[in-house]
CSV table of C-alpha atoms in Angstrom, one decimal:
chain,number,residue,atom,x,y,z
N,1,UNK,CA,-0.1,-0.1,-0.1
N,2,UNK,CA,1.4,3.4,-0.8
N,3,UNK,CA,1.4,5.4,2.8
N,4,UNK,CA,2.5,9.1,1.0
N,5,UNK,CA,1.2,11.4,3.4
N,6,UNK,CA,-0.9,14.0,1.9
N,7,UNK,CA,1.5,16.3,3.4
N,8,UNK,CA,5.1,15.3,2.1
N,9,UNK,CA,2.9,14.5,-1.7
N,10,UNK,CA,2.1,18.2,-1.9
N,11,UNK,CA,5.4,19.8,-0.7
N,12,UNK,CA,8.3,20.6,-2.3
N,13,UNK,CA,11.7,18.2,-2.1
N,14,UNK,CA,14.7,18.6,-0.4
N,15,UNK,CA,18.1,17.3,-1.7
N,16,UNK,CA,20.4,17.9,0.9
N,17,UNK,CA,23.8,15.9,0.6
N,18,UNK,CA,24.5,12.8,2.7
N,19,UNK,CA,27.5,13.2,5.3
N,20,UNK,CA,30.8,12.5,3.8
N,21,UNK,CA,34.1,12.2,6.3
N,22,UNK,CA,34.4,13.0,9.8
N,23,UNK,CA,33.4,16.6,10.8
N,24,UNK,CA,33.4,18.4,14.0
N,25,UNK,CA,31.0,20.8,15.3
N,26,UNK,CA,29.3,22.8,18.1
N,27,UNK,CA,26.1,21.5,18.2
N,28,UNK,CA,25.3,18.3,16.5
N,29,UNK,CA,21.3,17.4,16.0
N,30,UNK,CA,20.3,14.5,15.1
N,31,UNK,CA,16.4,14.1,13.5
N,32,UNK,CA,15.1,16.5,10.4
N,33,UNK,CA,11.4,16.9,11.7
N,34,UNK,CA,10.1,20.6,13.5
N,35,UNK,CA,12.0,19.7,16.5
N,36,UNK,CA,15.5,19.4,14.9
N,37,UNK,CA,14.7,22.1,12.4
N,38,UNK,CA,13.5,24.4,14.3
N,39,UNK,CA,16.0,24.2,17.0
N,40,UNK,CA,18.7,24.5,13.5
N,41,UNK,CA,17.4,27.8,12.8
N,42,UNK,CA,16.9,29.2,16.2
N,43,UNK,CA,20.8,28.4,16.6
N,44,UNK,CA,21.9,29.4,12.8
N,45,UNK,CA,20.1,32.7,13.6
N,46,UNK,CA,22.5,34.2,16.5
N,47,UNK,CA,24.3,37.6,15.4
N,48,UNK,CA,26.9,36.7,17.8
N,49,UNK,CA,30.9,37.3,17.4
N,50,UNK,CA,30.8,33.6,17.2
N,51,UNK,CA,27.2,31.7,16.6
N,52,UNK,CA,27.5,27.9,17.3
N,53,UNK,CA,28.6,26.2,14.7
N,54,UNK,CA,25.4,23.5,13.2
N,55,UNK,CA,25.4,20.1,12.2
N,56,UNK,CA,21.6,18.5,11.8
N,57,UNK,CA,21.7,14.9,10.3
N,58,UNK,CA,18.8,13.3,9.1
N,59,UNK,CA,17.8,9.4,8.6
N,60,UNK,CA,16.2,9.8,5.1
N,61,UNK,CA,15.2,13.5,4.1
N,62,UNK,CA,13.6,16.3,5.8
N,63,UNK,CA,10.1,16.3,7.1
N,64,UNK,CA,9.8,12.1,6.4
N,65,UNK,CA,9.1,11.6,10.1
N,66,UNK,CA,5.9,11.9,11.8
N,67,UNK,CA,6.5,15.8,11.4
N,68,UNK,CA,5.3,15.2,7.5
N,69,UNK,CA,2.6,12.2,8.8
N,70,UNK,CA,0.7,14.0,11.2
N,71,UNK,CA,-2.2,16.5,11.0
N,72,UNK,CA,-0.8,19.6,10.6
N,73,UNK,CA,-2.9,21.0,13.6
N,74,UNK,CA,-1.5,23.4,15.8
N,75,UNK,CA,-3.5,23.9,19.4
N,76,UNK,CA,-2.6,25.5,23.1
N,77,UNK,CA,-4.6,22.3,25.0
N,78,UNK,CA,-3.6,18.8,24.2
N,79,UNK,CA,-5.3,16.0,22.4
N,80,UNK,CA,-5.5,14.1,25.2
N,81,UNK,CA,-7.1,16.6,27.8
N,82,UNK,CA,-5.6,19.6,29.9
N,83,UNK,CA,-7.5,18.0,32.6
N,84,UNK,CA,-5.1,15.4,32.3
N,85,UNK,CA,-2.6,18.0,33.1
N,86,UNK,CA,-4.5,20.0,36.0
N,87,UNK,CA,-5.7,16.3,37.6
N,88,UNK,CA,-2.2,15.4,37.9
N,89,UNK,CA,0.0,18.9,38.2
N,90,UNK,CA,-2.8,21.1,39.1
N,91,UNK,CA,-4.2,24.3,37.6
N,92,UNK,CA,-0.9,26.1,37.9
N,93,UNK,CA,1.1,23.9,35.6
N,94,UNK,CA,-2.6,23.1,33.3
N,95,UNK,CA,-2.0,26.9,32.8
N,96,UNK,CA,1.9,27.0,32.5
N,97,UNK,CA,1.7,23.8,29.8
N,98,UNK,CA,-1.1,26.4,27.5
N,99,UNK,CA,1.2,29.3,27.8
N,100,UNK,CA,4.1,27.7,26.5
N,101,UNK,CA,2.2,26.1,23.6
N,102,UNK,CA,0.2,29.2,22.5
N,103,UNK,CA,3.8,30.8,23.0
N,104,UNK,CA,4.6,27.8,20.5
N,105,UNK,CA,1.8,28.3,18.0
N,106,UNK,CA,2.6,32.5,18.0
N,107,UNK,CA,6.4,31.5,17.3
N,108,UNK,CA,5.1,29.3,14.1
N,109,UNK,CA,3.3,32.0,13.1
N,110,UNK,CA,5.6,34.6,13.0
N,111,UNK,CA,7.9,31.8,10.8
N,112,UNK,CA,5.7,31.5,8.4
N,113,UNK,CA,4.8,35.2,7.4
N,114,UNK,CA,8.6,34.6,6.6
N,115,UNK,CA,8.1,31.5,4.7
N,116,UNK,CA,6.8,30.8,1.4
N,117,UNK,CA,3.5,28.7,0.8
N,118,UNK,CA,3.4,27.1,3.9
N,119,UNK,CA,-0.5,27.8,4.2
N,120,UNK,CA,-0.7,28.9,8.2
N,121,UNK,CA,-4.1,30.2,9.5
N,122,UNK,CA,-5.8,30.6,12.5
N,123,UNK,CA,-9.2,28.6,13.3
N,124,UNK,CA,-10.9,27.4,15.7
N,125,UNK,CA,-10.8,23.8,17.4
N,126,UNK,CA,-14.4,21.8,17.8
N,127,UNK,CA,-14.6,19.1,20.2
N,128,UNK,CA,-17.9,16.9,21.1
N,129,UNK,CA,-18.5,13.4,21.8
N,130,UNK,CA,-21.6,11.1,22.2
N,131,UNK,CA,-23.7,10.5,24.8
N,132,UNK,CA,-21.1,8.1,26.8
N,133,UNK,CA,-18.5,10.7,26.5
N,134,UNK,CA,-20.2,13.9,27.4
N,135,UNK,CA,-18.4,14.1,30.6
N,136,UNK,CA,-15.0,14.3,29.7
N,137,UNK,CA,-15.9,16.9,27.3
N,138,UNK,CA,-17.6,18.8,30.3
N,139,UNK,CA,-14.4,18.7,32.5
N,140,UNK,CA,-12.2,19.3,29.8
N,141,UNK,CA,-14.4,22.8,29.0
N,142,UNK,CA,-14.0,23.6,32.7
N,143,UNK,CA,-10.3,22.5,32.5
N,144,UNK,CA,-9.1,24.9,29.8
N,145,UNK,CA,-11.5,28.0,31.0
N,146,UNK,CA,-9.4,27.5,34.6
N,147,UNK,CA,-6.3,27.4,32.2
N,148,UNK,CA,-7.2,31.0,30.5
N,149,UNK,CA,-8.3,29.6,27.5
N,150,UNK,CA,-10.9,31.5,25.2
N,151,UNK,CA,-12.9,28.5,25.2
N,152,UNK,CA,-16.7,28.9,24.6
N,153,UNK,CA,-19.7,26.7,24.6
N,154,UNK,CA,-21.1,25.8,21.4
N,155,UNK,CA,-24.6,24.8,20.1
N,156,UNK,CA,-24.4,22.1,17.3
N,157,UNK,CA,-22.3,20.4,14.7
N,158,UNK,CA,-22.5,21.1,10.8
N,159,UNK,CA,-23.2,18.3,8.7
N,160,UNK,CA,-22.2,16.1,7.2
N,161,UNK,CA,-19.6,16.1,10.7
N,162,UNK,CA,-21.0,12.9,13.1
N,163,UNK,CA,-23.7,14.8,15.3
N,164,UNK,CA,-23.3,16.0,18.5
N,165,UNK,CA,-25.3,14.3,21.4
N,166,UNK,CA,-24.3,16.8,24.0
N,167,UNK,CA,-22.0,19.6,24.8
N,168,UNK,CA,-19.9,20.9,22.3
N,169,UNK,CA,-16.8,22.9,23.1
N,170,UNK,CA,-14.9,25.8,20.8
N,171,UNK,CA,-11.8,26.8,21.7
N,172,UNK,CA,-10.9,29.9,19.9
N,173,UNK,CA,-8.0,31.1,17.7
N,174,UNK,CA,-6.3,28.1,17.3
N,175,UNK,CA,-3.7,27.3,14.0
N,176,UNK,CA,-3.5,25.4,10.8
N,177,UNK,CA,-0.7,24.8,8.7
N,178,UNK,CA,1.5,22.4,6.0
N,179,UNK,CA,3.7,20.9,8.5
N,180,UNK,CA,6.1,19.6,5.8
N,181,UNK,CA,5.7,22.4,3.3
N,182,UNK,CA,7.3,24.4,7.0
N,183,UNK,CA,10.0,22.2,7.9
N,184,UNK,CA,11.6,22.2,4.4
N,185,UNK,CA,11.6,26.3,3.8
N,186,UNK,CA,12.2,26.4,7.6
N,187,UNK,CA,15.6,24.0,6.9
N,188,UNK,CA,16.2,26.2,3.6
N,189,UNK,CA,16.0,29.0,6.1
N,190,UNK,CA,18.6,27.4,8.8
N,191,UNK,CA,21.1,26.0,6.0
N,192,UNK,CA,21.3,29.9,4.9
N,193,UNK,CA,22.1,30.7,7.4
N,194,UNK,CA,24.9,28.8,8.1
N,195,UNK,CA,23.5,25.4,9.5
N,196,UNK,CA,24.6,22.5,7.7
N,197,UNK,CA,22.4,19.6,6.8
N,198,UNK,CA,22.7,16.1,5.8
N,199,UNK,CA,20.0,13.7,4.5
N,200,UNK,CA,20.2,10.0,3.8
N,201,UNK,CA,22.5,10.1,6.9
N,202,UNK,CA,21.4,7.4,9.5
N,203,UNK,CA,23.2,7.9,13.0
N,204,UNK,CA,24.4,3.9,13.7
N,205,UNK,CA,26.3,4.3,16.9
N,206,UNK,CA,26.5,7.3,19.1
N,207,UNK,CA,29.5,7.5,21.6
N,208,UNK,CA,28.0,9.6,24.8
N,209,UNK,CA,31.2,9.8,26.7
N,210,UNK,CA,33.2,11.5,23.1
N,211,UNK,CA,30.0,13.2,22.2
N,212,UNK,CA,30.7,11.7,18.8
N,213,UNK,CA,28.0,10.2,16.1
N,214,UNK,CA,28.5,7.5,13.6
N,215,UNK,CA,27.2,7.5,10.1
N,216,UNK,CA,27.8,4.8,7.1
N,217,UNK,CA,30.2,7.6,5.6
N,218,UNK,CA,31.1,9.5,8.2
N,219,UNK,CA,31.0,11.1,12.0
N,220,UNK,CA,30.3,14.4,13.8
N,221,UNK,CA,31.7,15.1,16.8
N,222,UNK,CA,30.4,17.7,18.4
N,223,UNK,CA,29.7,19.4,22.0
N,224,UNK,CA,26.7,19.2,22.7
N,225,UNK,CA,24.2,15.9,20.8
N,226,UNK,CA,20.4,16.9,20.6
N,227,UNK,CA,18.4,13.4,19.5
N,228,UNK,CA,15.8,15.2,18.1
N,229,UNK,CA,14.6,11.9,17.0
N,230,UNK,CA,11.2,11.7,18.6
N,231,UNK,CA,12.5,8.5,20.3
N,232,UNK,CA,15.9,9.1,21.4
N,233,UNK,CA,18.5,6.9,20.1
N,234,UNK,CA,19.6,3.2,21.8
N,235,UNK,CA,18.7,2.4,25.4
N,236,UNK,CA,16.8,5.3,27.5
N,237,UNK,CA,15.0,5.4,30.9
N,238,UNK,CA,12.2,7.5,29.4
N,239,UNK,CA,11.4,3.9,27.5
N,240,UNK,CA,10.5,2.1,30.1
N,241,UNK,CA,7.8,5.3,31.0
N,242,UNK,CA,6.5,5.4,27.0
N,243,UNK,CA,3.4,4.1,25.4
N,244,UNK,CA,3.6,3.7,21.8
N,245,UNK,CA,0.3,4.1,19.4
N,246,UNK,CA,0.5,4.4,15.6
N,247,UNK,CA,-2.4,6.4,14.5
N,248,UNK,CA,-3.8,6.0,11.0
N,249,UNK,CA,-4.9,8.9,8.6
N,250,UNK,CA,-6.5,9.5,5.1
N,251,UNK,CA,-7.3,12.4,2.5
N,252,UNK,CA,-10.4,12.5,0.7
N,253,UNK,CA,-10.9,14.2,-2.6
N,254,UNK,CA,-13.8,17.5,-1.6
N,255,UNK,CA,-15.4,20.2,-3.1
N,256,UNK,CA,-14.3,24.1,-2.7
N,257,UNK,CA,-17.9,25.1,-0.9
N,258,UNK,CA,-18.7,21.7,1.0
N,259,UNK,CA,-18.8,21.9,4.5
N,260,UNK,CA,-17.0,21.5,7.2
N,261,UNK,CA,-15.2,25.1,7.2
N,262,UNK,CA,-12.2,25.9,8.3
N,263,UNK,CA,-11.4,24.6,11.5
N,264,UNK,CA,-10.0,21.6,13.5
N,265,UNK,CA,-12.6,18.8,14.7
N,266,UNK,CA,-12.1,15.9,17.2
N,267,UNK,CA,-15.0,13.6,17.6
N,268,UNK,CA,-14.3,12.1,21.0
N,269,UNK,CA,-17.0,9.6,20.9
N,270,UNK,CA,-16.5,5.7,21.0
N,271,UNK,CA,-15.2,5.9,17.4
N,272,UNK,CA,-12.6,8.6,17.3
N,273,UNK,CA,-11.9,11.0,14.2
N,274,UNK,CA,-10.1,14.2,13.6
N,275,UNK,CA,-11.2,16.2,11.1
N,276,UNK,CA,-9.7,19.1,8.9
N,277,UNK,CA,-9.4,20.7,5.5
N,278,UNK,CA,-6.7,21.2,3.1
N,279,UNK,CA,-6.0,23.5,-0.1
N,280,UNK,CA,-3.1,22.6,-2.2
N,281,UNK,CA,-3.1,24.1,-5.2
N,282,UNK,CA,-6.1,23.7,-7.0
N,283,UNK,CA,-7.2,20.8,-5.0
N,284,UNK,CA,-9.1,20.4,-2.3
N,285,UNK,CA,-8.6,17.5,0.7
N,286,UNK,CA,-10.5,16.4,3.7
N,287,UNK,CA,-8.4,15.0,6.4
N,288,UNK,CA,-9.4,12.4,8.4
N,289,UNK,CA,-7.5,10.8,11.3
N,290,UNK,CA,-8.1,7.8,13.9
N,291,UNK,CA,-8.3,6.3,16.9
N,292,UNK,CA,-4.7,5.1,18.2
N,293,UNK,CA,-3.4,1.6,18.2
N,294,UNK,CA,-0.9,0.1,20.0
N,295,UNK,CA,2.5,0.1,18.0
N,296,UNK,CA,3.2,-3.9,17.1
N,297,UNK,CA,0.0,-5.6,18.4
N,298,UNK,CA,-2.4,-4.4,16.4
N,299,UNK,CA,-4.1,-5.5,13.1
N,300,UNK,CA,-2.5,-2.6,11.3
N,301,UNK,CA,-4.7,-3.5,7.7
N,302,UNK,CA,-8.5,-3.5,10.4
N,303,UNK,CA,-7.1,-0.1,11.5
N,304,UNK,CA,-7.2,1.6,8.2
N,305,UNK,CA,-10.1,-0.4,6.9
N,306,UNK,CA,-12.1,0.9,9.8
N,307,UNK,CA,-11.4,4.7,9.8
N,308,UNK,CA,-11.8,3.9,5.9
N,309,UNK,CA,-15.2,3.3,6.5
N,310,UNK,CA,-15.8,5.3,9.0
N,311,UNK,CA,-14.7,8.3,6.7
N,312,UNK,CA,-17.1,6.7,4.2
N,313,UNK,CA,-20.5,6.9,6.3
N,314,UNK,CA,-20.4,10.3,7.3
N,315,UNK,CA,-18.9,11.6,4.5
N,316,UNK,CA,-19.5,9.5,1.0
N,317,UNK,CA,-18.4,7.6,-1.3
N,318,UNK,CA,-15.4,9.8,-1.9
N,319,UNK,CA,-11.9,8.5,-3.6
N,320,UNK,CA,-9.0,8.3,-1.4
N,321,UNK,CA,-6.3,10.6,-2.6
N,322,UNK,CA,-3.4,9.6,0.2
N,323,UNK,CA,-3.7,7.0,3.1
N,324,UNK,CA,-0.5,7.3,5.8
N,325,UNK,CA,-0.1,6.9,9.8
N,326,UNK,CA,2.4,8.4,12.4
N,327,UNK,CA,3.8,7.0,15.8
N,328,UNK,CA,3.6,8.7,19.2
N,329,UNK,CA,4.8,8.4,22.3
N,330,UNK,CA,3.3,9.4,25.6
N,331,UNK,CA,5.0,11.2,28.7
N,332,UNK,CA,3.6,8.7,31.8
N,333,UNK,CA,2.6,11.9,33.5
N,334,UNK,CA,1.4,13.8,30.9
N,335,UNK,CA,3.9,15.9,30.0
N,336,UNK,CA,6.8,15.4,27.6
N,337,UNK,CA,10.7,15.0,28.5
N,338,UNK,CA,12.7,17.8,27.0
N,339,UNK,CA,16.3,18.6,28.2
N,340,UNK,CA,19.9,16.9,29.3
N,341,UNK,CA,19.9,13.2,30.6
N,342,UNK,CA,21.6,10.9,31.8
N,343,UNK,CA,24.0,10.3,29.0
N,344,UNK,CA,24.5,14.0,28.5
N,345,UNK,CA,22.4,14.2,25.3
N,346,UNK,CA,19.8,16.3,24.9
N,347,UNK,CA,16.4,14.4,24.4
N,348,UNK,CA,12.6,16.1,22.9
N,349,UNK,CA,10.2,12.8,23.5
N,350,UNK,CA,7.0,11.9,24.8
N,351,UNK,CA,5.0,14.4,23.0
N,352,UNK,CA,1.3,12.6,22.0
N,353,UNK,CA,-0.1,13.5,19.0
N,354,UNK,CA,0.6,16.9,20.3
N,355,UNK,CA,4.2,17.3,18.4
N,356,UNK,CA,4.1,19.7,16.3
N,357,UNK,CA,3.5,22.0,18.5
N,358,UNK,CA,5.4,20.1,21.4
N,359,UNK,CA,8.0,19.6,19.1
N,360,UNK,CA,8.4,23.9,18.5
N,361,UNK,CA,8.5,24.0,22.3
N,362,UNK,CA,11.3,21.7,22.9
N,363,UNK,CA,13.5,23.3,20.4
N,364,UNK,CA,12.9,27.0,22.0
N,365,UNK,CA,13.6,25.3,25.5
N,366,UNK,CA,16.8,23.7,24.0
N,367,UNK,CA,17.7,26.4,22.6
N,368,UNK,CA,17.6,28.7,24.9
N,369,UNK,CA,19.9,26.8,27.3
N,370,UNK,CA,22.6,25.8,24.8
N,371,UNK,CA,22.7,29.7,24.7
N,372,UNK,CA,23.2,30.2,28.5
N,373,UNK,CA,19.2,31.0,29.0
N,374,UNK,CA,17.5,28.1,30.5
N,375,UNK,CA,13.6,28.3,31.1
N,376,UNK,CA,11.8,27.7,34.1
N,377,UNK,CA,8.8,25.3,32.4
N,378,UNK,CA,12.5,23.5,31.8
N,379,UNK,CA,12.4,22.2,35.0
N,380,UNK,CA,9.0,21.0,34.9
N,381,UNK,CA,9.5,18.5,31.7
N,382,UNK,CA,13.5,17.5,32.7
N,383,UNK,CA,14.1,14.1,31.7
N,384,UNK,CA,15.6,12.7,35.3
N,385,UNK,CA,12.1,13.7,36.7
N,386,UNK,CA,10.5,10.6,39.1
N,387,UNK,CA,6.6,10.9,39.6
N,388,UNK,CA,5.8,8.0,40.6
N,389,UNK,CA,2.6,9.2,42.1
N,390,UNK,CA,1.6,11.3,38.7
N,391,UNK,CA,2.5,8.5,35.7
N,392,UNK,CA,3.1,5.7,38.5
N,393,UNK,CA,0.3,3.5,37.3
N,394,UNK,CA,1.0,4.3,33.4
N,395,UNK,CA,4.7,3.1,33.9
N,396,UNK,CA,3.9,0.3,36.0
N,397,UNK,CA,1.5,-0.6,32.9
N,398,UNK,CA,3.2,-0.2,30.2
N,399,UNK,CA,6.3,-2.0,31.7
N,400,UNK,CA,4.1,-5.3,32.6
N,401,UNK,CA,2.8,-5.0,28.5
N,402,UNK,CA,6.7,-5.2,28.0
N,403,UNK,CA,7.1,-8.3,29.5
N,404,UNK,CA,4.2,-9.8,28.6
N,405,UNK,CA,5.1,-9.2,24.9
N,406,UNK,CA,8.5,-10.8,25.7
N,407,UNK,CA,7.1,-13.8,27.7
N,408,UNK,CA,4.1,-14.3,24.9
N,409,UNK,CA,6.9,-14.0,21.8
N,410,UNK,CA,9.1,-16.5,23.3
N,411,UNK,CA,6.4,-18.9,24.0
N,412,UNK,CA,4.4,-18.9,20.8
N,413,UNK,CA,6.0,-21.3,18.5
N,414,UNK,CA,6.4,-19.6,14.4
N,415,UNK,CA,3.6,-20.1,12.3
N,416,UNK,CA,3.6,-23.1,10.4
N,417,UNK,CA,5.0,-22.0,7.2
N,418,UNK,CA,8.2,-22.4,4.9
N,419,UNK,CA,9.9,-19.6,3.2
N,420,UNK,CA,9.4,-21.0,0.1
N,421,UNK,CA,5.6,-21.3,0.4
N,422,UNK,CA,5.2,-17.4,0.5
N,423,UNK,CA,3.3,-16.1,-1.9
N,424,UNK,CA,3.7,-12.4,-2.9
N,425,UNK,CA,2.8,-9.8,-0.1
N,426,UNK,CA,3.1,-12.2,2.4
N,427,UNK,CA,4.9,-12.3,5.7
N,428,UNK,CA,5.3,-14.8,8.4
N,429,UNK,CA,7.6,-15.9,10.9
N,430,UNK,CA,9.2,-19.0,9.7
N,431,UNK,CA,11.2,-21.9,11.0
N,432,UNK,CA,14.2,-22.6,8.3
N,433,UNK,CA,17.1,-25.1,9.2
N,434,UNK,CA,16.4,-24.7,12.5
N,435,UNK,CA,16.7,-20.8,13.2
N,436,UNK,CA,13.6,-18.7,13.0
N,437,UNK,CA,13.4,-15.8,10.5
N,438,UNK,CA,11.0,-12.5,9.9
N,439,UNK,CA,10.0,-13.0,6.3
N,440,UNK,CA,8.5,-11.2,3.7
N,441,UNK,CA,8.0,-11.7,-0.5
N,442,UNK,CA,7.9,-8.5,-2.4
N,443,UNK,CA,5.3,-8.0,-4.9
N,444,UNK,CA,7.8,-8.6,-7.5
N,445,UNK,CA,8.9,-12.2,-5.6
N,446,UNK,CA,12.0,-10.6,-4.0
N,447,UNK,CA,11.7,-12.8,-0.7
N,448,UNK,CA,13.3,-10.7,2.6
N,449,UNK,CA,14.1,-13.0,5.7
N,450,UNK,CA,15.6,-11.0,9.0
N,451,UNK,CA,16.0,-12.3,12.4
N,452,UNK,CA,12.8,-11.3,14.6
N,453,UNK,CA,14.9,-9.8,17.2
N,454,UNK,CA,14.4,-6.0,18.0
N,455,UNK,CA,17.6,-5.0,18.2
N,456,UNK,CA,16.4,-2.5,20.8
N,457,UNK,CA,16.6,-4.6,23.8
N,458,UNK,CA,15.5,-8.3,22.3
N,459,UNK,CA,11.8,-8.4,21.9
N,460,UNK,CA,10.2,-10.1,18.4
N,461,UNK,CA,9.0,-7.6,15.9
N,462,UNK,CA,5.2,-8.0,14.0
N,463,UNK,CA,4.4,-7.3,11.0
N,464,UNK,CA,2.8,-3.9,10.0
N,465,UNK,CA,1.0,-4.8,6.6
N,466,UNK,CA,-0.4,-1.0,6.1
N,467,UNK,CA,3.2,0.1,6.1
N,468,UNK,CA,5.2,-2.7,5.0
N,469,UNK,CA,7.8,-2.5,7.8
N,470,UNK,CA,8.2,-5.0,11.2
N,471,UNK,CA,7.5,-3.3,14.4
N,472,UNK,CA,8.2,-3.8,17.9
N,473,UNK,CA,5.7,-3.9,20.5
N,474,UNK,CA,7.8,-2.9,23.0
N,475,UNK,CA,9.3,0.1,22.4
N,476,UNK,CA,8.1,1.1,18.9
N,477,UNK,CA,11.2,0.6,16.3
N,478,UNK,CA,10.1,-0.6,13.3
N,479,UNK,CA,12.0,-1.4,10.4
N,480,UNK,CA,12.0,-2.0,6.6
N,481,UNK,CA,11.4,-5.6,5.0
N,482,UNK,CA,15.5,-5.8,4.5
N,483,UNK,CA,16.0,-4.9,8.4
N,484,UNK,CA,16.6,-1.7,7.4
N,485,UNK,CA,15.9,0.8,11.0
N,486,UNK,CA,12.7,3.4,9.8
N,487,UNK,CA,12.2,4.5,13.3
N,488,UNK,CA,12.2,4.4,17.3
N,489,UNK,CA,14.8,4.0,19.7
N,490,UNK,CA,16.8,1.0,17.9
N,491,UNK,CA,20.1,2.0,15.9
N,492,UNK,CA,21.3,-1.5,14.6
N,493,UNK,CA,19.5,-3.1,11.8
N,494,UNK,CA,17.4,-6.9,12.1
N,495,UNK,CA,20.0,-8.7,10.7
N,496,UNK,CA,19.5,-10.1,7.3
N,497,UNK,CA,19.4,-13.8,6.3
N,498,UNK,CA,20.3,-15.2,3.2
N,499,UNK,CA,17.9,-16.0,1.2
N,500,UNK,CA,18.2,-17.8,-1.8
N,501,UNK,CA,20.1,-20.8,-0.3
N,502,UNK,CA,17.2,-20.7,2.6
N,503,UNK,CA,14.6,-21.2,-0.1
N,504,UNK,CA,16.4,-23.9,-2.1
N,505,UNK,CA,17.0,-26.1,1.1
N,506,UNK,CA,14.2,-25.5,2.9
N,507,UNK,CA,12.1,-28.9,3.0
N,508,UNK,CA,8.5,-27.6,1.3
N,509,UNK,CA,10.4,-26.0,-1.5
């Protein structure tokens, strides 16, 4: 299945060279999403006598990770509810969260005035539910009001959106943009100001003590390393605290005058939908994102089909132009992890599905600290905090799930499949010559066989039929059929097996 997002499909391409050779700099940024690119821009624009020398390494192309697979919505609240922050941390912290996120949205708006064709606009965020979830909407209204947000009660929802069965919450003056176009343009601005950007430069090894990152074609040694990789690379304590989910999305062909109008629409019912419109040139799209699914243990095809059926139910038989998904890591205590951790590197993770705004907050916080102006909010979200009362239940649940998954996968026998028997498009965990393999046969007939053991902490990977990837249910590492790392904390690829000999020696061949 083609999973190119509508953002990536309608934005300009990039073309930065791969890292070649060994270089040194002041700040190395790993990751070319909104966090890394914003940080690069903030550091590169410094007009001091000795501005920091900045290098940014992106494993693939700028924005092609979570940023280019998001919903493009910007807001001062949280998709999981500001009430969670208020419940765990109190009203004052909730106000601080709103203030930081509101400032970040304003910052993006200011940057967008300097950048071409990034589609920024102010709009309302509308939230409603079915009868079973009306109490949550009421509590959210109260939390937003207490935090000083411009929130009102609405009276109805425009067709063809799912109807409201109770209160409607309207949060004024939020925003939307084209996230891929934004980071591409912002990266160009940073590069013109002196930042060195390298694409197709995946980091394979990080020496935290020497502050050195190694790629297949070179290395970078820096005074400071920032892992703006959505989930920090390698093994870190925060991995034990963060549930990992995927969210599927699609774009429908739409007509210019058809409702709904401008706005971000969240239907928080038993079935969940996030809805917004997009105009790209002369084309109009309606974008729908569905429910979250636990990485590695869900049926990806069923999740995408459920979203398509829901979109069809409310918006009719419209052509689906794009299908995609994105991964999110949620902080155990409702706040992200931003700052320097035990490794000595800066990390920025735990954003949930609010990463465009949190990523901008993170870049501003890290830039301030690197330039000697640490923010008070930085102490609140520092990675080393321990909040057993606020996040203990989530941490326990996540680690119980990881242990269960490890035990289940190592006790469960491989599927009764043989390598040579796999048909085009099929995948399976199989036995061959006394070994177990994660195998996939591509539509052109090529057979890929790799180790099924994730190189992060040893969990068994599971097949994602929508993204054509092997996904780890423990901490969210994902791999291509040939074993190459796509995302997540894993640094090393799954070991590739020599398939021709195996297939020929297979009893079923």
